[in-house]
PDB file of C-alpha atoms in Angstrom:
ATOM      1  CA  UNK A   1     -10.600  14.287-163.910  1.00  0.00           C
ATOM      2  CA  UNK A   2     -11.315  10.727-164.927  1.00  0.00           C
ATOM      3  CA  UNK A   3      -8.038   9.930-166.362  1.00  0.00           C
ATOM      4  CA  UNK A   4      -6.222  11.258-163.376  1.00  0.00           C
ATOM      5  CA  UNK A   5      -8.893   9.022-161.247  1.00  0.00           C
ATOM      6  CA  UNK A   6      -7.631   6.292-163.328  1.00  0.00           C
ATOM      7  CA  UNK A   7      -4.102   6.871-162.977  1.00  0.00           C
ATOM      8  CA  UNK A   8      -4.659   7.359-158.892  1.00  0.00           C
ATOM      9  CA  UNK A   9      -6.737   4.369-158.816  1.00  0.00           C
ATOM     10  CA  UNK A  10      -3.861   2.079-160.506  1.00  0.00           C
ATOM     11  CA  UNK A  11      -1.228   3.256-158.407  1.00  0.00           C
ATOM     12  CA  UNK A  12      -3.121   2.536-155.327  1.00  0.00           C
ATOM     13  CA  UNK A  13      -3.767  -0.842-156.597  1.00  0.00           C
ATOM     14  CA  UNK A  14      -0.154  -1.842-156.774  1.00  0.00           C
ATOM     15  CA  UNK A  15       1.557  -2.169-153.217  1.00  0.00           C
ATOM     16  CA  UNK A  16       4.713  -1.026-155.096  1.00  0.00           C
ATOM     17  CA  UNK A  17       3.293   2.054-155.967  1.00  0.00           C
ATOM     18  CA  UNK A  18       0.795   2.562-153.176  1.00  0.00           C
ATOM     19  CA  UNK A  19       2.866   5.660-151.679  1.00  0.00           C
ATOM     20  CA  UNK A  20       3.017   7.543-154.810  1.00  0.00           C
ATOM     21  CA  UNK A  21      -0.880   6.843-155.745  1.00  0.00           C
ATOM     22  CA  UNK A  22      -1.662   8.668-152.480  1.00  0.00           C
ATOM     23  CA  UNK A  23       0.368  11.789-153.135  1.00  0.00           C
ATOM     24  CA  UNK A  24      -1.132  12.063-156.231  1.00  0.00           C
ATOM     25  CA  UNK A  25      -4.783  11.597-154.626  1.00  0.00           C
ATOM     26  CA  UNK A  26      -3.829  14.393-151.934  1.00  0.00           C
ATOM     27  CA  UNK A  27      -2.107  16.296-154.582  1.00  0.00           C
ATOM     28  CA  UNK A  28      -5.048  16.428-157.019  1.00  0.00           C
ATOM     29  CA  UNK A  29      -8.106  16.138-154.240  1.00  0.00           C
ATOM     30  CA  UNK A  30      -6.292  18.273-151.049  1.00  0.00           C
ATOM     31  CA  UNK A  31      -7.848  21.750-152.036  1.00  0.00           C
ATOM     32  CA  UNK A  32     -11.248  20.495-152.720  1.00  0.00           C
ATOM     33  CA  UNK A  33     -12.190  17.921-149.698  1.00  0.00           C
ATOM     34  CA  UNK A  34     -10.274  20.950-146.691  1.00  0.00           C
ATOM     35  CA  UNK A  35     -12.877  23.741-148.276  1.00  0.00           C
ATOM     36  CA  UNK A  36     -15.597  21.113-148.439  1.00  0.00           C
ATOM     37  CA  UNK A  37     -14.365  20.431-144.399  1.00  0.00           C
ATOM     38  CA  UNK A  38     -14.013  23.496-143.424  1.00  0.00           C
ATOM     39  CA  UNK A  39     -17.248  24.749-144.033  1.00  0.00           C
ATOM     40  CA  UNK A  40     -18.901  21.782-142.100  1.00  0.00           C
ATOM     41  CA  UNK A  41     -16.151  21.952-139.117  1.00  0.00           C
ATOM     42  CA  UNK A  42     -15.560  26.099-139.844  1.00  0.00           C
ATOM     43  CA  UNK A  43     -12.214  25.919-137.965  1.00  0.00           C
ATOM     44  CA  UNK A  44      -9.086  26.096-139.734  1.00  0.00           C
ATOM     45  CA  UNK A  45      -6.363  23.668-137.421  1.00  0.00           C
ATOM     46  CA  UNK A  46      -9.784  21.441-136.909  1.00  0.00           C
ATOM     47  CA  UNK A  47     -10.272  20.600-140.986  1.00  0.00           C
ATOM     48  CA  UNK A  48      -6.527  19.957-141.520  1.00  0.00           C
ATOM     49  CA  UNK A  49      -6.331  17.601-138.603  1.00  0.00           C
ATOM     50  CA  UNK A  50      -9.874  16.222-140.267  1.00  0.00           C
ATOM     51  CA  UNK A  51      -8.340  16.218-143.683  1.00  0.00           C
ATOM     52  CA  UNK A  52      -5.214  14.461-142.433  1.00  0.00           C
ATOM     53  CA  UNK A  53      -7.569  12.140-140.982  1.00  0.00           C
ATOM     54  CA  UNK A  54      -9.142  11.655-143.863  1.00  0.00           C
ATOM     55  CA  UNK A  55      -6.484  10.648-146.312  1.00  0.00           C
ATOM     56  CA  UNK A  56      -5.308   8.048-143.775  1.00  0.00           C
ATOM     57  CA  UNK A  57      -8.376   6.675-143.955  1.00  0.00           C
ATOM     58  CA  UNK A  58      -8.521   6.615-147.658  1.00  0.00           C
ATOM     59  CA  UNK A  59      -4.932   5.051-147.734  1.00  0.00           C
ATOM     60  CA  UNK A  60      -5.724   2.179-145.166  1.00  0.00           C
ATOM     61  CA  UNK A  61      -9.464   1.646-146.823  1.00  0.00           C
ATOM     62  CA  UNK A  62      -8.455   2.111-150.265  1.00  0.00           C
ATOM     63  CA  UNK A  63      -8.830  -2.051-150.808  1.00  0.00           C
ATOM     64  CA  UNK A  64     -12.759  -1.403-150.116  1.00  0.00           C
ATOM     65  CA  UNK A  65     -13.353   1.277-152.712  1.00  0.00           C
ATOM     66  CA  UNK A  66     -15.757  -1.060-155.588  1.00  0.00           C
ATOM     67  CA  UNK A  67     -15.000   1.746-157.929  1.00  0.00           C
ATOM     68  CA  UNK A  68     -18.350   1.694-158.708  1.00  0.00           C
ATOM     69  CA  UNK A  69     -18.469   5.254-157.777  1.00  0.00           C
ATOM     70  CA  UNK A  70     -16.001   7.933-158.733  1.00  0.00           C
ATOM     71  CA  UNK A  71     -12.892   8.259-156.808  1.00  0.00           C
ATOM     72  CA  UNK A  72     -14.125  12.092-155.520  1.00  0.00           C
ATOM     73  CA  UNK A  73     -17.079  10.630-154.774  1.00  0.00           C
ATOM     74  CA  UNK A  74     -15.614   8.200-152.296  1.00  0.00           C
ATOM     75  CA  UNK A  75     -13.063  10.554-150.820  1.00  0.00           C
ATOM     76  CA  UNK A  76     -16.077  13.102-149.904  1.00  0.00           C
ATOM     77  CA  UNK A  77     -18.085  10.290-148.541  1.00  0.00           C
ATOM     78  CA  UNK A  78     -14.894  10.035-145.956  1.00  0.00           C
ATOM     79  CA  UNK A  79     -14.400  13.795-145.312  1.00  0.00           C
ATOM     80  CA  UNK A  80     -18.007  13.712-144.659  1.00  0.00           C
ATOM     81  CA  UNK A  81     -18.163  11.296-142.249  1.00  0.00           C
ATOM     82  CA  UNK A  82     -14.644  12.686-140.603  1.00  0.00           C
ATOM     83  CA  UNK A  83     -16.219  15.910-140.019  1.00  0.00           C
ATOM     84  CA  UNK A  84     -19.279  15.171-138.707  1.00  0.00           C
ATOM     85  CA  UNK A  85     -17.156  12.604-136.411  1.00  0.00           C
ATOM     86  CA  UNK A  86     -15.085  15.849-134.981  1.00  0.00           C
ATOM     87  CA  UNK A  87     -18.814  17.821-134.783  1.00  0.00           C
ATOM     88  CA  UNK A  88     -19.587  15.420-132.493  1.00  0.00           C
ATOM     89  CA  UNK A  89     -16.753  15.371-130.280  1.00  0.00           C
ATOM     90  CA  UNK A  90     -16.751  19.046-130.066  1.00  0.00           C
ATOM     91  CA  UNK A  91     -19.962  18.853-129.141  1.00  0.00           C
ATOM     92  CA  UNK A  92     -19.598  16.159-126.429  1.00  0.00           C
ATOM     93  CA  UNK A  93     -16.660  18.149-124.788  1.00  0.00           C
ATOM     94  CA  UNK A  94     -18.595  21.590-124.756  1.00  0.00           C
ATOM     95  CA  UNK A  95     -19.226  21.671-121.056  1.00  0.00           C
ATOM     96  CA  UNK A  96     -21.499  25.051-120.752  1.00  0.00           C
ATOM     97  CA  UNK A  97     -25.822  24.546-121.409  1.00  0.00           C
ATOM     98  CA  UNK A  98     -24.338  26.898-124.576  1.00  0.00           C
ATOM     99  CA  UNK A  99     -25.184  26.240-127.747  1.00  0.00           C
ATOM    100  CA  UNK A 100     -22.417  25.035-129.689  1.00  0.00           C
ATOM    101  CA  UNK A 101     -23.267  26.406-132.876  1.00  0.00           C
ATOM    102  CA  UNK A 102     -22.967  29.916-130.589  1.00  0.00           C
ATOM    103  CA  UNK A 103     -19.467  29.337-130.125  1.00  0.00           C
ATOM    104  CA  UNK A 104     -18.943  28.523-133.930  1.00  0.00           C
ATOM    105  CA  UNK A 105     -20.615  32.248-134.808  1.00  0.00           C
ATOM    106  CA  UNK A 106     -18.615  34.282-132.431  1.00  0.00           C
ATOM    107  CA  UNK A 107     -15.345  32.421-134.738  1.00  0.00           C
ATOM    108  CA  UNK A 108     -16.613  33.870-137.557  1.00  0.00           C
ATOM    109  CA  UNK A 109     -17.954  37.220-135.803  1.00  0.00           C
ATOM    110  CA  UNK A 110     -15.376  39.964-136.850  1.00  0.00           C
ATOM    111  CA  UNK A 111     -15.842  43.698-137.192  1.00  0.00           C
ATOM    112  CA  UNK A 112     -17.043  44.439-140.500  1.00  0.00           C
ATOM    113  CA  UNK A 113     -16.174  46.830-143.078  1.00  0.00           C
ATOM    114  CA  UNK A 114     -18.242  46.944-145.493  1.00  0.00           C
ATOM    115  CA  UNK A 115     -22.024  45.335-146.717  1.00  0.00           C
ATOM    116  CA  UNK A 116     -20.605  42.632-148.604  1.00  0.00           C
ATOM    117  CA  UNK A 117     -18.503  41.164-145.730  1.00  0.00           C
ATOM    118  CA  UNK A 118     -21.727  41.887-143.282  1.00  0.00           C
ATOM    119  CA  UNK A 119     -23.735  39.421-145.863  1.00  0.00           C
ATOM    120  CA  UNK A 120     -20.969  36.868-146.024  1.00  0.00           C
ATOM    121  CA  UNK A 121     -20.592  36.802-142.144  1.00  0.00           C
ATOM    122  CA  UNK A 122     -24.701  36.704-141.796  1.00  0.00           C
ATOM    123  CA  UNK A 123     -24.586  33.674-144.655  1.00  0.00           C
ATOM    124  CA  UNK A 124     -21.638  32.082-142.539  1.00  0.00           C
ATOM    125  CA  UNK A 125     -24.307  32.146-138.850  1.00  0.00           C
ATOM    126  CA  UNK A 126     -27.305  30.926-140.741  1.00  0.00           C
ATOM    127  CA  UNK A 127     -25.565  27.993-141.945  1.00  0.00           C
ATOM    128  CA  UNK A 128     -24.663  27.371-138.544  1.00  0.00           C
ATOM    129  CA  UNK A 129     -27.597  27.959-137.511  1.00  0.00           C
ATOM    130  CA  UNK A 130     -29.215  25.221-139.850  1.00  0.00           C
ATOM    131  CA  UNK A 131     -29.467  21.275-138.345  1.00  0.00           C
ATOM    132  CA  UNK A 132     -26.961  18.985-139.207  1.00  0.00           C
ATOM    133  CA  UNK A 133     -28.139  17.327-142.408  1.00  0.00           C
ATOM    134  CA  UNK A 134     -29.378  20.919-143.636  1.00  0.00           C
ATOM    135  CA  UNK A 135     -25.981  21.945-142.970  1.00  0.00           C
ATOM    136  CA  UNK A 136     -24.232  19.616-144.554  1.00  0.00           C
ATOM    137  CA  UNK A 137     -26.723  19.311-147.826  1.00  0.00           C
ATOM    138  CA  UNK A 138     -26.532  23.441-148.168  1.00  0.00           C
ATOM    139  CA  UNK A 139     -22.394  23.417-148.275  1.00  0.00           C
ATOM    140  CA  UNK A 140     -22.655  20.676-150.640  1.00  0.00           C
ATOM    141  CA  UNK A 141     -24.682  21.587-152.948  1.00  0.00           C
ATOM    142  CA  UNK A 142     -24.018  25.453-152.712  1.00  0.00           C
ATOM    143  CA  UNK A 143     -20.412  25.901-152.593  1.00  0.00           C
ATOM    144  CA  UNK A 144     -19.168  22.472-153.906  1.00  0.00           C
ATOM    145  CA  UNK A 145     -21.930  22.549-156.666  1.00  0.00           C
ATOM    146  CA  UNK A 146     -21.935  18.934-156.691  1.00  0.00           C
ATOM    147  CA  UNK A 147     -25.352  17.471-158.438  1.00  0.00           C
ATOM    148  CA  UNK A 148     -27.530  15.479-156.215  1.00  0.00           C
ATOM    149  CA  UNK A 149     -26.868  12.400-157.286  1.00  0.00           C
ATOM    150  CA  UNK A 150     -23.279  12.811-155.945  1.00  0.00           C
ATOM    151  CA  UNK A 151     -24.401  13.994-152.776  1.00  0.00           C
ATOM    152  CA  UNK A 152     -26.998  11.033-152.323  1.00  0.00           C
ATOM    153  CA  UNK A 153     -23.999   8.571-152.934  1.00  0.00           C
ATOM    154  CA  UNK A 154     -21.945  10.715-150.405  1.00  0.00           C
ATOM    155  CA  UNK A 155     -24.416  11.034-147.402  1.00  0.00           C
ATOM    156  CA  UNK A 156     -26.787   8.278-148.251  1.00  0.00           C
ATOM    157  CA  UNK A 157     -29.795  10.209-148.785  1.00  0.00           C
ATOM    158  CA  UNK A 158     -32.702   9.234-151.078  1.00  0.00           C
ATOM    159  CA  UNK A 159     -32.352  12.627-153.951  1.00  0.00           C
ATOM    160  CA  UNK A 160     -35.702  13.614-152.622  1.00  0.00           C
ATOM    161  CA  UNK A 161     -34.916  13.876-148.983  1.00  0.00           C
ATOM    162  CA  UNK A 162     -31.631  15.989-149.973  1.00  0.00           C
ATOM    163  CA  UNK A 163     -33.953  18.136-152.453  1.00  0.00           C
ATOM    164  CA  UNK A 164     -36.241  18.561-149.077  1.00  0.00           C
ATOM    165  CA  UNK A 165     -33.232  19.360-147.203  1.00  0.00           C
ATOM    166  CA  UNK A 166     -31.537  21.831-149.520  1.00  0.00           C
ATOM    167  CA  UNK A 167     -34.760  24.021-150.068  1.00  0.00           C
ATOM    168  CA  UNK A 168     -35.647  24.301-146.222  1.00  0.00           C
ATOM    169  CA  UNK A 169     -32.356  25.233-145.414  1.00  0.00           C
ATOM    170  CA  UNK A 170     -32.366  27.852-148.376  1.00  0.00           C
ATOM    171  CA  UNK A 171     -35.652  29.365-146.625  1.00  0.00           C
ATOM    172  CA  UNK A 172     -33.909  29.689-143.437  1.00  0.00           C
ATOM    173  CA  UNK A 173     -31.241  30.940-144.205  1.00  0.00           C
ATOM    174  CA  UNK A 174     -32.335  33.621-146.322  1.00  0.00           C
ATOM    175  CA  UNK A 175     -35.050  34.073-143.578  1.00  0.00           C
ATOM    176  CA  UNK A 176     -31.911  34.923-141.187  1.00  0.00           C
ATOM    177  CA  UNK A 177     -29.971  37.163-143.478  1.00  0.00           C
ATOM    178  CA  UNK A 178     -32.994  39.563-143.981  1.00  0.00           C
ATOM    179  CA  UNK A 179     -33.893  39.174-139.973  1.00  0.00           C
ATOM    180  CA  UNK A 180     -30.284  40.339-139.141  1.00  0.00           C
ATOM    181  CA  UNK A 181     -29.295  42.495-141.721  1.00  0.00           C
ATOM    182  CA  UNK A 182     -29.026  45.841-140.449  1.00  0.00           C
ATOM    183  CA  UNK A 183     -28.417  48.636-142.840  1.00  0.00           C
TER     184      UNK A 183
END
C-alpha cells in the first residue's frame, strides 16, 4: 500500500493533477474509512454523507498532511473526527430524556433467525452501549485490526490509555452478550 500512498501523495502534490490524486485516494481508501464510519455512526445514509465529508476535507487539507505519518493514517484521523462530529449533532438534536444510544439499538434490532445473528446483533448493542472513546478504540482495534500505534496517531491517545480503553470495553461487552443472551 506504500507505493500506491506514494503515487496518491504525488498527484495531490501537483495542482495539475490534484483531481486525479483524489480519485485514486477514494478509489483505493473508500471501502475501508465507510466500514470504519459506519460502525462508529451505525447508519448507512449517515457514514456516506460522513465519508463524503471526509474526502472533502482531505482534498481541501491535503497541503497540511507532514507525511510524517502514513497516508491511511491521516485519512482515519479525519473519518474519526467526522464521525464523532455527526455523533454529536445527533445527539444535540435528540429532543426526548432518551438515551441516544437506545435509538441506535432499536436500528440494529431485527428479528432473528438464528444464534449467530442473535450474537452479532447482542455484539452490535454492547458496542453501543460502551462510552465514546471505548467505542471508538473497540471498532478500531477489533474490526479494523489496526495496531495501537496507528490508533494513538489517529485519536491522540497515549498507547496505554487506548490499551486501558480496549480491555474495559472488551469486559463489558462480553459482560452484555452473556447478560442478554437468551438461549
Amino acid at each position: 500500500m506504500k507505493s500506491k500512498d506514494a503515487e496518491i501523495i504525488a498527484l495531490m502534490q501537483d495542482s495539475r493533477t490534484l483531481d486525479k490524486g483524489i480519485r485514486v485516494m477514494m478509489d483505493a481508501y473508500q471501502s475501508r474509512l465507510y466500514w470504519h464510519i459506519r460502525r462508529i455512526v451505525v447508519d448507512g445514509d449517515l457514514a456516506q454523507d460522513t465519508l463524503q465529508e471526509t474526502f472533502i476535507k482531505a482534498y481541501q487539507n491535503f497541503h497540511q498532511f507532514k507525511n510524517d505519518s502514513q497516508l491511511y493514517t491521516w485519512l482515519y484521523r479525519i473519518a474519526t473526527n467526522e464521525a464523532l462530529q455527526q455523533i454529536n449533532k445527533l445527539k444535540k438534536m435528540q429532543k426526548t430524556d432518551e438515551d441516544p444510544s437506545y435509538y441506535m439499538q432499536n436500528i440494529i434490532a431485527d428479528n432473528t433467525e438464528d444464534d449467530a445473528e442473535e450474537i452479532q446483533i447482542l455484539l452490535q448493542k454492547a458496542i453501543l452501549s460502551l462510552p465514546e472513546k471505548q467505542k471508538l478504540v473497540f471498532t478500531m482495534r477489533y474490526y479494523d485490526d489496526l495496531p495501537y500505534e496507528e490508533i494513538s496517531k489517529i485519536v491522540d491517545m497515549s498507547v496505554g490509555t487506548l490499551k486501558t480503553n480496549y480491555h474495559y470495553a472488551k469486559q463489558k461487552i462480553e459482560e452484555y452478550v452473556k447478560e442478554n443472551y437468551e438461549r
